[in-house]
PDB file of C-alpha atoms and ligand atoms in Angstrom:
ATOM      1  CA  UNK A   1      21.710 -48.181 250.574  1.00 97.00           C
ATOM      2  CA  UNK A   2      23.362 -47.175 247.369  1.00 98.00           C
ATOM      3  CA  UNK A   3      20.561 -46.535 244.450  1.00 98.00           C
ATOM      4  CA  UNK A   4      21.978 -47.037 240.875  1.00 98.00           C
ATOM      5  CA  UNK A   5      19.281 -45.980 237.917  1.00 98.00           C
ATOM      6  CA  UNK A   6      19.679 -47.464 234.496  1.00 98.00           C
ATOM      7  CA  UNK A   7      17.371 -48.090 231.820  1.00 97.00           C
ATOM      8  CA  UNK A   8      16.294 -51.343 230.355  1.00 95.00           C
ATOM      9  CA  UNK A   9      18.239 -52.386 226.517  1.00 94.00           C
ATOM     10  CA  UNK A  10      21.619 -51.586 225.230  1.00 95.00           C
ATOM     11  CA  UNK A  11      22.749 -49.544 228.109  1.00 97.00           C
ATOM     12  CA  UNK A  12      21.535 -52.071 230.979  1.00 97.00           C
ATOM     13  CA  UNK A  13      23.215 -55.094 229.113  1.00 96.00           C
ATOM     14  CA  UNK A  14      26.775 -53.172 228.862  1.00 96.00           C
ATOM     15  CA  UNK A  15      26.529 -51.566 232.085  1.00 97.00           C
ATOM     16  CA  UNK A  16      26.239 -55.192 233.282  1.00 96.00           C
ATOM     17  CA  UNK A  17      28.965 -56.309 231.939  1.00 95.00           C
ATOM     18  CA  UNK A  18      30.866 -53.475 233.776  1.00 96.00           C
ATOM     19  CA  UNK A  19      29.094 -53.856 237.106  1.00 97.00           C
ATOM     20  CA  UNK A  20      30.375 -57.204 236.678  1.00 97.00           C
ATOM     21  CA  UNK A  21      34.129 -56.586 236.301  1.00 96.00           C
ATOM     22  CA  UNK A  22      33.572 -54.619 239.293  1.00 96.00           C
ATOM     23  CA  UNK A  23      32.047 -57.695 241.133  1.00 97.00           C
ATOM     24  CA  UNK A  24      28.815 -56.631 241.410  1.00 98.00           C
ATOM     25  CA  UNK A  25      25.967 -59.323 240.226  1.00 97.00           C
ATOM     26  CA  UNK A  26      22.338 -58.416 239.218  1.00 97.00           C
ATOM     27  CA  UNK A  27      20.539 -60.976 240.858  1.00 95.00           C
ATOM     28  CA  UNK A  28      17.531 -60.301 238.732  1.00 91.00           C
ATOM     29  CA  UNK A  29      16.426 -60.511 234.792  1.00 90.00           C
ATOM     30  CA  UNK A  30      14.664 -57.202 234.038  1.00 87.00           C
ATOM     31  CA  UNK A  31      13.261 -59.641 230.766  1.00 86.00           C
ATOM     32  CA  UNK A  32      12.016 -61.692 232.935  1.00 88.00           C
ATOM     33  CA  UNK A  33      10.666 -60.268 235.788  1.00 87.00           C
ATOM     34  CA  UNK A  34       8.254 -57.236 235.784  1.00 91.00           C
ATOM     35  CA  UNK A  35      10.336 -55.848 238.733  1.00 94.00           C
ATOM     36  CA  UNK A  36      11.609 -52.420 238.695  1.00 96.00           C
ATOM     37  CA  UNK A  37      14.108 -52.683 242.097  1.00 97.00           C
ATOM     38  CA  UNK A  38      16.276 -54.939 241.466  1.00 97.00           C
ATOM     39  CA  UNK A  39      18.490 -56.459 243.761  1.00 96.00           C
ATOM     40  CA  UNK A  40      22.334 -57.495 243.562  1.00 98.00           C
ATOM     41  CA  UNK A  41      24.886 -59.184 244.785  1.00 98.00           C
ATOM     42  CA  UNK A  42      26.060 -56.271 246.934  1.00 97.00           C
ATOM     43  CA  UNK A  43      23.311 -55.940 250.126  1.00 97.00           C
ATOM     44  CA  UNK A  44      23.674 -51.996 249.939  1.00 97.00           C
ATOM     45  CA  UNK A  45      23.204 -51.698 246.428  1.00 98.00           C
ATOM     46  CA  UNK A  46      20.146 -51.911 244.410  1.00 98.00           C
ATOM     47  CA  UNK A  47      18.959 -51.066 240.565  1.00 98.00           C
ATOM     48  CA  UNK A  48      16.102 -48.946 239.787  1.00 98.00           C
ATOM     49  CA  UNK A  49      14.638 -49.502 236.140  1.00 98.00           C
ATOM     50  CA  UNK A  50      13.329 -46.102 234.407  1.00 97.00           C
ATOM     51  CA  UNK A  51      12.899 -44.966 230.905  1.00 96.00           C
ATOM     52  CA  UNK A  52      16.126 -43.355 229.545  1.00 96.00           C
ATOM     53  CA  UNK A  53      15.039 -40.125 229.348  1.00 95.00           C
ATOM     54  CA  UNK A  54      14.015 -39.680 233.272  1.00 97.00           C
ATOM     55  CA  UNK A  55      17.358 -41.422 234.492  1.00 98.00           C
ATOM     56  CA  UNK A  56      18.826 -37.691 234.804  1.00 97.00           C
ATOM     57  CA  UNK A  57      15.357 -36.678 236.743  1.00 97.00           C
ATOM     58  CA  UNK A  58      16.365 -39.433 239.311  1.00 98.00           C
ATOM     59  CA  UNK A  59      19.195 -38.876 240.233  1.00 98.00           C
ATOM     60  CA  UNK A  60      18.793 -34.787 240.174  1.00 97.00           C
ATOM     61  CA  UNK A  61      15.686 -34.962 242.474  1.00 97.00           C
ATOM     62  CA  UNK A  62      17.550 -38.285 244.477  1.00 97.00           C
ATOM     63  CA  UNK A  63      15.559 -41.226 243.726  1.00 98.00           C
ATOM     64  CA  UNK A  64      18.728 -42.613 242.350  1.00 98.00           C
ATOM     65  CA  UNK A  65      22.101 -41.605 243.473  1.00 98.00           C
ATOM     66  CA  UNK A  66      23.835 -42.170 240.275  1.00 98.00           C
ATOM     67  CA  UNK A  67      22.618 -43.432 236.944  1.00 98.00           C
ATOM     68  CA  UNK A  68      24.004 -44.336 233.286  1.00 98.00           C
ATOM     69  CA  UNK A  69      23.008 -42.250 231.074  1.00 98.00           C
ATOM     70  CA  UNK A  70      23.807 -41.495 227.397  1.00 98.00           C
ATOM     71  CA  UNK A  71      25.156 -38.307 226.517  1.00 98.00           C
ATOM     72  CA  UNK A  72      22.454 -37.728 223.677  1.00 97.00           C
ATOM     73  CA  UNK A  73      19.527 -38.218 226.887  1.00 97.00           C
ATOM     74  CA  UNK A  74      21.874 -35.688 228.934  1.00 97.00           C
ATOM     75  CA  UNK A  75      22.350 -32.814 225.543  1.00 96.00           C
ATOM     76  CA  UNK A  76      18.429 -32.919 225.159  1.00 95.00           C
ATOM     77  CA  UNK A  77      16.958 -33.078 228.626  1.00 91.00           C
ATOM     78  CA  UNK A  78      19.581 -31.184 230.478  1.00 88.00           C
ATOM     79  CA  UNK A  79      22.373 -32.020 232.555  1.00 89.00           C
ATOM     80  CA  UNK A  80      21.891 -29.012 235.053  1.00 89.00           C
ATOM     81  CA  UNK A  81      23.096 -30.442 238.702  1.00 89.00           C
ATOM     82  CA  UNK A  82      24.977 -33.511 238.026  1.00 97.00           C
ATOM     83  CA  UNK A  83      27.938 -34.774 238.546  1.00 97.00           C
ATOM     84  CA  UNK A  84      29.455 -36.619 235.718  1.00 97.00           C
ATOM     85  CA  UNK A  85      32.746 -38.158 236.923  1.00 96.00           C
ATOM     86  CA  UNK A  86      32.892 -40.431 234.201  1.00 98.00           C
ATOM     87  CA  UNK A  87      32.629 -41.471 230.479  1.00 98.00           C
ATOM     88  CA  UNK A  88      31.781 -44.979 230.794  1.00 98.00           C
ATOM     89  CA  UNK A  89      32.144 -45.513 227.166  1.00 97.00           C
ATOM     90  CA  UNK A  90      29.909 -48.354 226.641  1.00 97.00           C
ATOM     91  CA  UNK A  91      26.416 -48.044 224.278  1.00 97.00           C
ATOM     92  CA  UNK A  92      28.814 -45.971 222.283  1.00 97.00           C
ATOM     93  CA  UNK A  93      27.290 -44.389 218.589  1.00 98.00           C
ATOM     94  CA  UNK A  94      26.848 -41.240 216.584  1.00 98.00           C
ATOM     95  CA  UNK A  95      23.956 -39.284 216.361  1.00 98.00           C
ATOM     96  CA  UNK A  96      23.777 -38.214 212.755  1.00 98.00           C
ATOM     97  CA  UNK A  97      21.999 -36.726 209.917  1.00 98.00           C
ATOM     98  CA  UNK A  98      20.132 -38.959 207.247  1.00 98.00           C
ATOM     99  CA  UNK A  99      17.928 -38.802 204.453  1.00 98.00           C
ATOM    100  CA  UNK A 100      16.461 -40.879 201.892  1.00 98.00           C
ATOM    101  CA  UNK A 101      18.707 -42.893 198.914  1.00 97.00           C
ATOM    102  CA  UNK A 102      18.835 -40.251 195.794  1.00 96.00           C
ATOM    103  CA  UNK A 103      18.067 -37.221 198.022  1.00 97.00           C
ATOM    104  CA  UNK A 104      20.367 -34.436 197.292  1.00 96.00           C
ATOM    105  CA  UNK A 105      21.595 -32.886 200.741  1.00 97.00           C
ATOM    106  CA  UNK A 106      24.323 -31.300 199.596  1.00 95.00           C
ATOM    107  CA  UNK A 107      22.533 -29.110 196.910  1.00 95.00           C
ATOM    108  CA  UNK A 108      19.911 -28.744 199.702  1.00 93.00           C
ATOM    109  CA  UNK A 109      22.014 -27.051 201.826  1.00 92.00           C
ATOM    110  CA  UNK A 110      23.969 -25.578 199.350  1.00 90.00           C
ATOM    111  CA  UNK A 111      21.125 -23.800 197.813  1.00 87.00           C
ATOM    112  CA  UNK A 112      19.461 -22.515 201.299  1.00 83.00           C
ATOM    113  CA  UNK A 113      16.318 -24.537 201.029  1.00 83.00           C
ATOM    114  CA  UNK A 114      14.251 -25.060 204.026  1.00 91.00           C
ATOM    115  CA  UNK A 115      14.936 -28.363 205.323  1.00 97.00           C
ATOM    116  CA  UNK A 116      11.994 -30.359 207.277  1.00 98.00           C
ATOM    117  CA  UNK A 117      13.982 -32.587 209.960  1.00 98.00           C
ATOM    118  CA  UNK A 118      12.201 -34.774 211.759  1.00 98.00           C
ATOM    119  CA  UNK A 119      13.979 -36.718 215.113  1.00 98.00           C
ATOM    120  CA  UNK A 120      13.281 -36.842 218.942  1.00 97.00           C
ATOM    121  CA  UNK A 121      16.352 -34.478 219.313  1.00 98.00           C
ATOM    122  CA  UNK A 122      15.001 -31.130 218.863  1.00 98.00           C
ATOM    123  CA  UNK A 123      17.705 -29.311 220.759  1.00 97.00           C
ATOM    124  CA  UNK A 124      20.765 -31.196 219.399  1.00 98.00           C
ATOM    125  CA  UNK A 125      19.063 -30.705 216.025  1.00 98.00           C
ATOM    126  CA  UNK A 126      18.506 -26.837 216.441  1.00 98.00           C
ATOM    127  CA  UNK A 127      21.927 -26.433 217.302  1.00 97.00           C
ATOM    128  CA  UNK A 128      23.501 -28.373 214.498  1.00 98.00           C
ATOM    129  CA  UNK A 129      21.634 -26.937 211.975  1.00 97.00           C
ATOM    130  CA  UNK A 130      22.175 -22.942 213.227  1.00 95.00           C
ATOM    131  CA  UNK A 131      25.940 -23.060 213.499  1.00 95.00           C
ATOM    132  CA  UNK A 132      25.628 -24.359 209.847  1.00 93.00           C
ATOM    133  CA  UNK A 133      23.574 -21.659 209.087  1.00 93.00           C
ATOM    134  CA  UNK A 134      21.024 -23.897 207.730  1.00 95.00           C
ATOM    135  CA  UNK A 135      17.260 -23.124 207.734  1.00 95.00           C
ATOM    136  CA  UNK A 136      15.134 -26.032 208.888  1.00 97.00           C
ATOM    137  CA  UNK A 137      11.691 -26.890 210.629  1.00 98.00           C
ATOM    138  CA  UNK A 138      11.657 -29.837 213.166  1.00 98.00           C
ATOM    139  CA  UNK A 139       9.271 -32.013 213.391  1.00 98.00           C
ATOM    140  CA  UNK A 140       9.235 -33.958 217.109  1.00 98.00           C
ATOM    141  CA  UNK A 141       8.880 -36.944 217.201  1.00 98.00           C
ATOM    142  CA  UNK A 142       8.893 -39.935 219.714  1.00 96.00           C
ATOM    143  CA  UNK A 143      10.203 -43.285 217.841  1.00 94.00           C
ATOM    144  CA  UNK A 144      10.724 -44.836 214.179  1.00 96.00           C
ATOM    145  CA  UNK A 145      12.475 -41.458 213.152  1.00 97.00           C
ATOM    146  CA  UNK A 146      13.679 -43.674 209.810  1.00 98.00           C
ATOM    147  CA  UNK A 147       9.841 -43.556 208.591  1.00 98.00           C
ATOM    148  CA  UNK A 148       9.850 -39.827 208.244  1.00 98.00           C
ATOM    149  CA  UNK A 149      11.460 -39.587 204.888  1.00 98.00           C
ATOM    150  CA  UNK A 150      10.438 -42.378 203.455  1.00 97.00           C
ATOM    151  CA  UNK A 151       6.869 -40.920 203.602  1.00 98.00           C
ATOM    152  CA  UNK A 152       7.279 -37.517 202.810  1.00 97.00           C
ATOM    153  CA  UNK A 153       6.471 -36.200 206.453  1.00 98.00           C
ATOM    154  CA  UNK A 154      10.587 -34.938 206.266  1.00 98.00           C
ATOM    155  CA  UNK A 155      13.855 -34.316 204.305  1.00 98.00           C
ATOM    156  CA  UNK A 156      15.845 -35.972 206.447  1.00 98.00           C
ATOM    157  CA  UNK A 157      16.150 -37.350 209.923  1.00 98.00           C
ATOM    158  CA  UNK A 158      18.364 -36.926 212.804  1.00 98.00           C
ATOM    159  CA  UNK A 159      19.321 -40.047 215.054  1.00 98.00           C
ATOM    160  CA  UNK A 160      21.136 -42.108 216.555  1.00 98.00           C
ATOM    161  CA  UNK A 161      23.180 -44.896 214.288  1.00 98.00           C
ATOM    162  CA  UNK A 162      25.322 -48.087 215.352  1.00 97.00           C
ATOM    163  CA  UNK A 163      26.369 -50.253 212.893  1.00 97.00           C
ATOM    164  CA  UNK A 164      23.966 -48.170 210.287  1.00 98.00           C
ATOM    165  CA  UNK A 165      22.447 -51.801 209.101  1.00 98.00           C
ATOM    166  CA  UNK A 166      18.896 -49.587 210.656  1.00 98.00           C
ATOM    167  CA  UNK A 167      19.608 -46.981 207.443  1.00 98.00           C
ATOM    168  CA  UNK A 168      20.647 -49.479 205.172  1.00 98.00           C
ATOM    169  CA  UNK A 169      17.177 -51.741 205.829  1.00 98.00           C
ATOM    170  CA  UNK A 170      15.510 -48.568 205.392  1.00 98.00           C
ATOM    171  CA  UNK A 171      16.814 -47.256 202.035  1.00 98.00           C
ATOM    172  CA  UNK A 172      18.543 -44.062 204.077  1.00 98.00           C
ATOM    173  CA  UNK A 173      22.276 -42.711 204.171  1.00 98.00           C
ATOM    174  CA  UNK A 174      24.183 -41.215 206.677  1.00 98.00           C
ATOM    175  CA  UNK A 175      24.754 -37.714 205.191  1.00 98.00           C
ATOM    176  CA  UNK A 176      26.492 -35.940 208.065  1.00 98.00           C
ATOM    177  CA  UNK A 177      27.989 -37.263 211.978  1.00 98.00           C
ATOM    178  CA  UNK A 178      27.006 -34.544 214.418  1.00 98.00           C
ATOM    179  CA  UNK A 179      28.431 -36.227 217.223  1.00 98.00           C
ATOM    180  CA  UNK A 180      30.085 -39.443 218.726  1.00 98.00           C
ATOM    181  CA  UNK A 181      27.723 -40.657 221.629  1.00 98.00           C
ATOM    182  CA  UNK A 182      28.515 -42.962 225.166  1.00 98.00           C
ATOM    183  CA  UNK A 183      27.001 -43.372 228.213  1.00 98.00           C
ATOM    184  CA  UNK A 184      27.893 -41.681 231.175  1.00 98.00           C
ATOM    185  CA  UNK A 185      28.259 -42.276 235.094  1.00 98.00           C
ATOM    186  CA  UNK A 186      25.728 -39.167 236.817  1.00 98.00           C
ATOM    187  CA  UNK A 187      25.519 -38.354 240.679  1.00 98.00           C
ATOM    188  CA  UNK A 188      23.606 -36.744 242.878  1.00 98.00           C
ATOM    189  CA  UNK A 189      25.382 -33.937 244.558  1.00 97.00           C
ATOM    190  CA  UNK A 190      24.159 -34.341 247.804  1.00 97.00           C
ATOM    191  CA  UNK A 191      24.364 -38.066 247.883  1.00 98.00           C
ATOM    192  CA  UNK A 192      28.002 -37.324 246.981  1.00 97.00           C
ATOM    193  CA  UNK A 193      28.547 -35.702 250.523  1.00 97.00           C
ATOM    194  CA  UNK A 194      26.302 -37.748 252.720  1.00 98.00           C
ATOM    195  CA  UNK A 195      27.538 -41.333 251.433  1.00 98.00           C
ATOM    196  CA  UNK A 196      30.878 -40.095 250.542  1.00 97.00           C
ATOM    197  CA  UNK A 197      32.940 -43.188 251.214  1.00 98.00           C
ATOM    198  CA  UNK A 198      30.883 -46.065 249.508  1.00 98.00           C
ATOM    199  CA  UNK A 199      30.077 -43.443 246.084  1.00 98.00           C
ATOM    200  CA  UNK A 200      33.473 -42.467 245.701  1.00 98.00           C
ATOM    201  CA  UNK A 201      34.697 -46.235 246.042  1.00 98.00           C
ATOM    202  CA  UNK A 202      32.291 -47.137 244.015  1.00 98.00           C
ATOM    203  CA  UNK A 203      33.027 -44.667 241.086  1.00 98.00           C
ATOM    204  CA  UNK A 204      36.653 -45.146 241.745  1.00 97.00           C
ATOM    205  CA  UNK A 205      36.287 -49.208 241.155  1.00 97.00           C
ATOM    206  CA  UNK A 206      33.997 -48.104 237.638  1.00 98.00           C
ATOM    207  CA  UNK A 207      36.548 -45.669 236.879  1.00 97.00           C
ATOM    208  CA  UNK A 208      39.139 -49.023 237.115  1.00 97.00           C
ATOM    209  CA  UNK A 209      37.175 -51.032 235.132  1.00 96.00           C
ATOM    210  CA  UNK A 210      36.223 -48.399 232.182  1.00 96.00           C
ATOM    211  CA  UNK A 211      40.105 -48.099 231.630  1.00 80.00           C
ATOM    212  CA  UNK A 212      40.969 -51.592 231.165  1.00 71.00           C
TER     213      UNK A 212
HETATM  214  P1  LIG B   1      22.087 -49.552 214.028  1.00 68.00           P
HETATM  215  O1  LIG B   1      21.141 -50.275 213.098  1.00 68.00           O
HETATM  216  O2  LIG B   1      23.070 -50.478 214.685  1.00 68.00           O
HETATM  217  O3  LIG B   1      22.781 -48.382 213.331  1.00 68.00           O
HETATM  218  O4  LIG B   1      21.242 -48.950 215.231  1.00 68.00           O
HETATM  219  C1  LIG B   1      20.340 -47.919 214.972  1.00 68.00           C
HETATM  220  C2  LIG B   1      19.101 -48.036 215.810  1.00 68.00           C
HETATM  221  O5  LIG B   1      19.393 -48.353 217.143  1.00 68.00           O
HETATM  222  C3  LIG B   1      18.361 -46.720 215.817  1.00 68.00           C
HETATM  223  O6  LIG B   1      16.981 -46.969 215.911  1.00 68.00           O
HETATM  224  C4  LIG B   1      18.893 -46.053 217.063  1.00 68.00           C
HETATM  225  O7  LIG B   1      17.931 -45.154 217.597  1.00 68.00           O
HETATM  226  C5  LIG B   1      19.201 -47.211 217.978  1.00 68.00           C
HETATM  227  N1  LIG B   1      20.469 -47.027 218.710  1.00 68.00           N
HETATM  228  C6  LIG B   1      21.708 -47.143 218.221  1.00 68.00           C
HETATM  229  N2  LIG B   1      22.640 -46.959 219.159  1.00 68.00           N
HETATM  230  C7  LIG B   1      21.984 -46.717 220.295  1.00 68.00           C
HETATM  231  C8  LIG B   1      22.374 -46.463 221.656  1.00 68.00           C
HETATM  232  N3  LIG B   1      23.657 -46.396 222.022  1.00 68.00           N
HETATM  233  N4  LIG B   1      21.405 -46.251 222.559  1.00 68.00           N
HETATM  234  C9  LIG B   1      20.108 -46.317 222.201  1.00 68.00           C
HETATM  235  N5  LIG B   1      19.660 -46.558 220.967  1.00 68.00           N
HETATM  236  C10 LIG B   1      20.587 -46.762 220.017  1.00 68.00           C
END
């Protein structure tokens, strides 16, 4: 049995599309059903649902033997034993620096003032903001990132943007792209050498399919 973790949203509707073109069904609606295995067309593989963020646990530890995962999950939790054979380049975005309509970043920076950043990416934001030289303090948190500086709790935000209609509704700008974002294929290491013909078929067929 072949375990494949994903999580439920953007990157479990494009990574069906993909499984797809690889002839692989998903015999179940995650919307629908309250399951958490689900089963698919192929009798020796089955989905696992988990929450973004612990899809790189899974498969480290071997609950899962791969997973999709976006880079911007695998920069902030850690990436340490996995195998990434592959962008998949679906749920793709930027994860980018915002701030408020009329808010002057550039003299912000310019000027050395202590920005207050608030996001759920603490260590992509750290990083950013020290090769730049910038001081900031970072304020974790967990979800709706675009209320922070519309209520004063930050300067400016950093997160992930799409089509940036999220900004727009919210009266923010993209002030600065720290990076492009897309999921990726992980592996377990081990699983990689004791069900080494069906993985590497497997990742070989996705591999296929990504480049057409
Ligand atoms: P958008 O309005 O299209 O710019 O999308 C922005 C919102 O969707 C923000 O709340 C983001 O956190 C979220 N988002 C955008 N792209 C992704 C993605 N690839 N994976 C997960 N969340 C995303």
């Amino acid at each position: 049995m072949i375990t494949l973790a994903l999580s439920k949203g953007r990157i479990f509707d494009e990574a069906l599309s993909l499984l797809g073109a690889v002839g692989i069904q998903v015999l179940e609606d995650p919307d629908t059903s309250r399951k958490l295995i689900l089963s698919t067309s192929r009798a020796d593989l089955r989905i696992v649902l988990v929450r973004a963020s612990d899809v790189p646990t899974y498969v480290q530890y071997g609950g899962a033997d791969l997973g999709v995962v976006g880079k911007d999950t695998l920069l902030e939790t850690g990436d340490a034993g996995l195998y990434q054979p592959l962008d998949l380049k679906i749920a793709k975005c930027r994860i980018s620096v915002a701030v408020r309509e009329g808010f002057d970043y550039a003299a912000a920076v310019r000027q050395g003032s202590r920005l207050t950043v608030a996001t759920k990416y603490v260590a992509i934001a750290r990083e950013f903001f020290a090769a730049k030289g910038v001081h900031v303090d970072l304020i974790k948190l967990y979800g709706s990132m675009e209320l922070a500086p519309l209520t004063g709790l930050a300067d400016a935000i950093v997160d992930l943007v799409s089509t940036g209609n999220t900004l727009k509704a919210n009266h923010l700008v993209e002030v600065e792209r720290i990076m492009d974002i897309s999921a990726r294929l992980v592996v377990n290491q081990a699983a990689l050498k004791l069900k080494q013909a069906p993985l590497r078929a497997l990742i070989n067929a996705i591999a296929a399919a990504v480049k057409i």
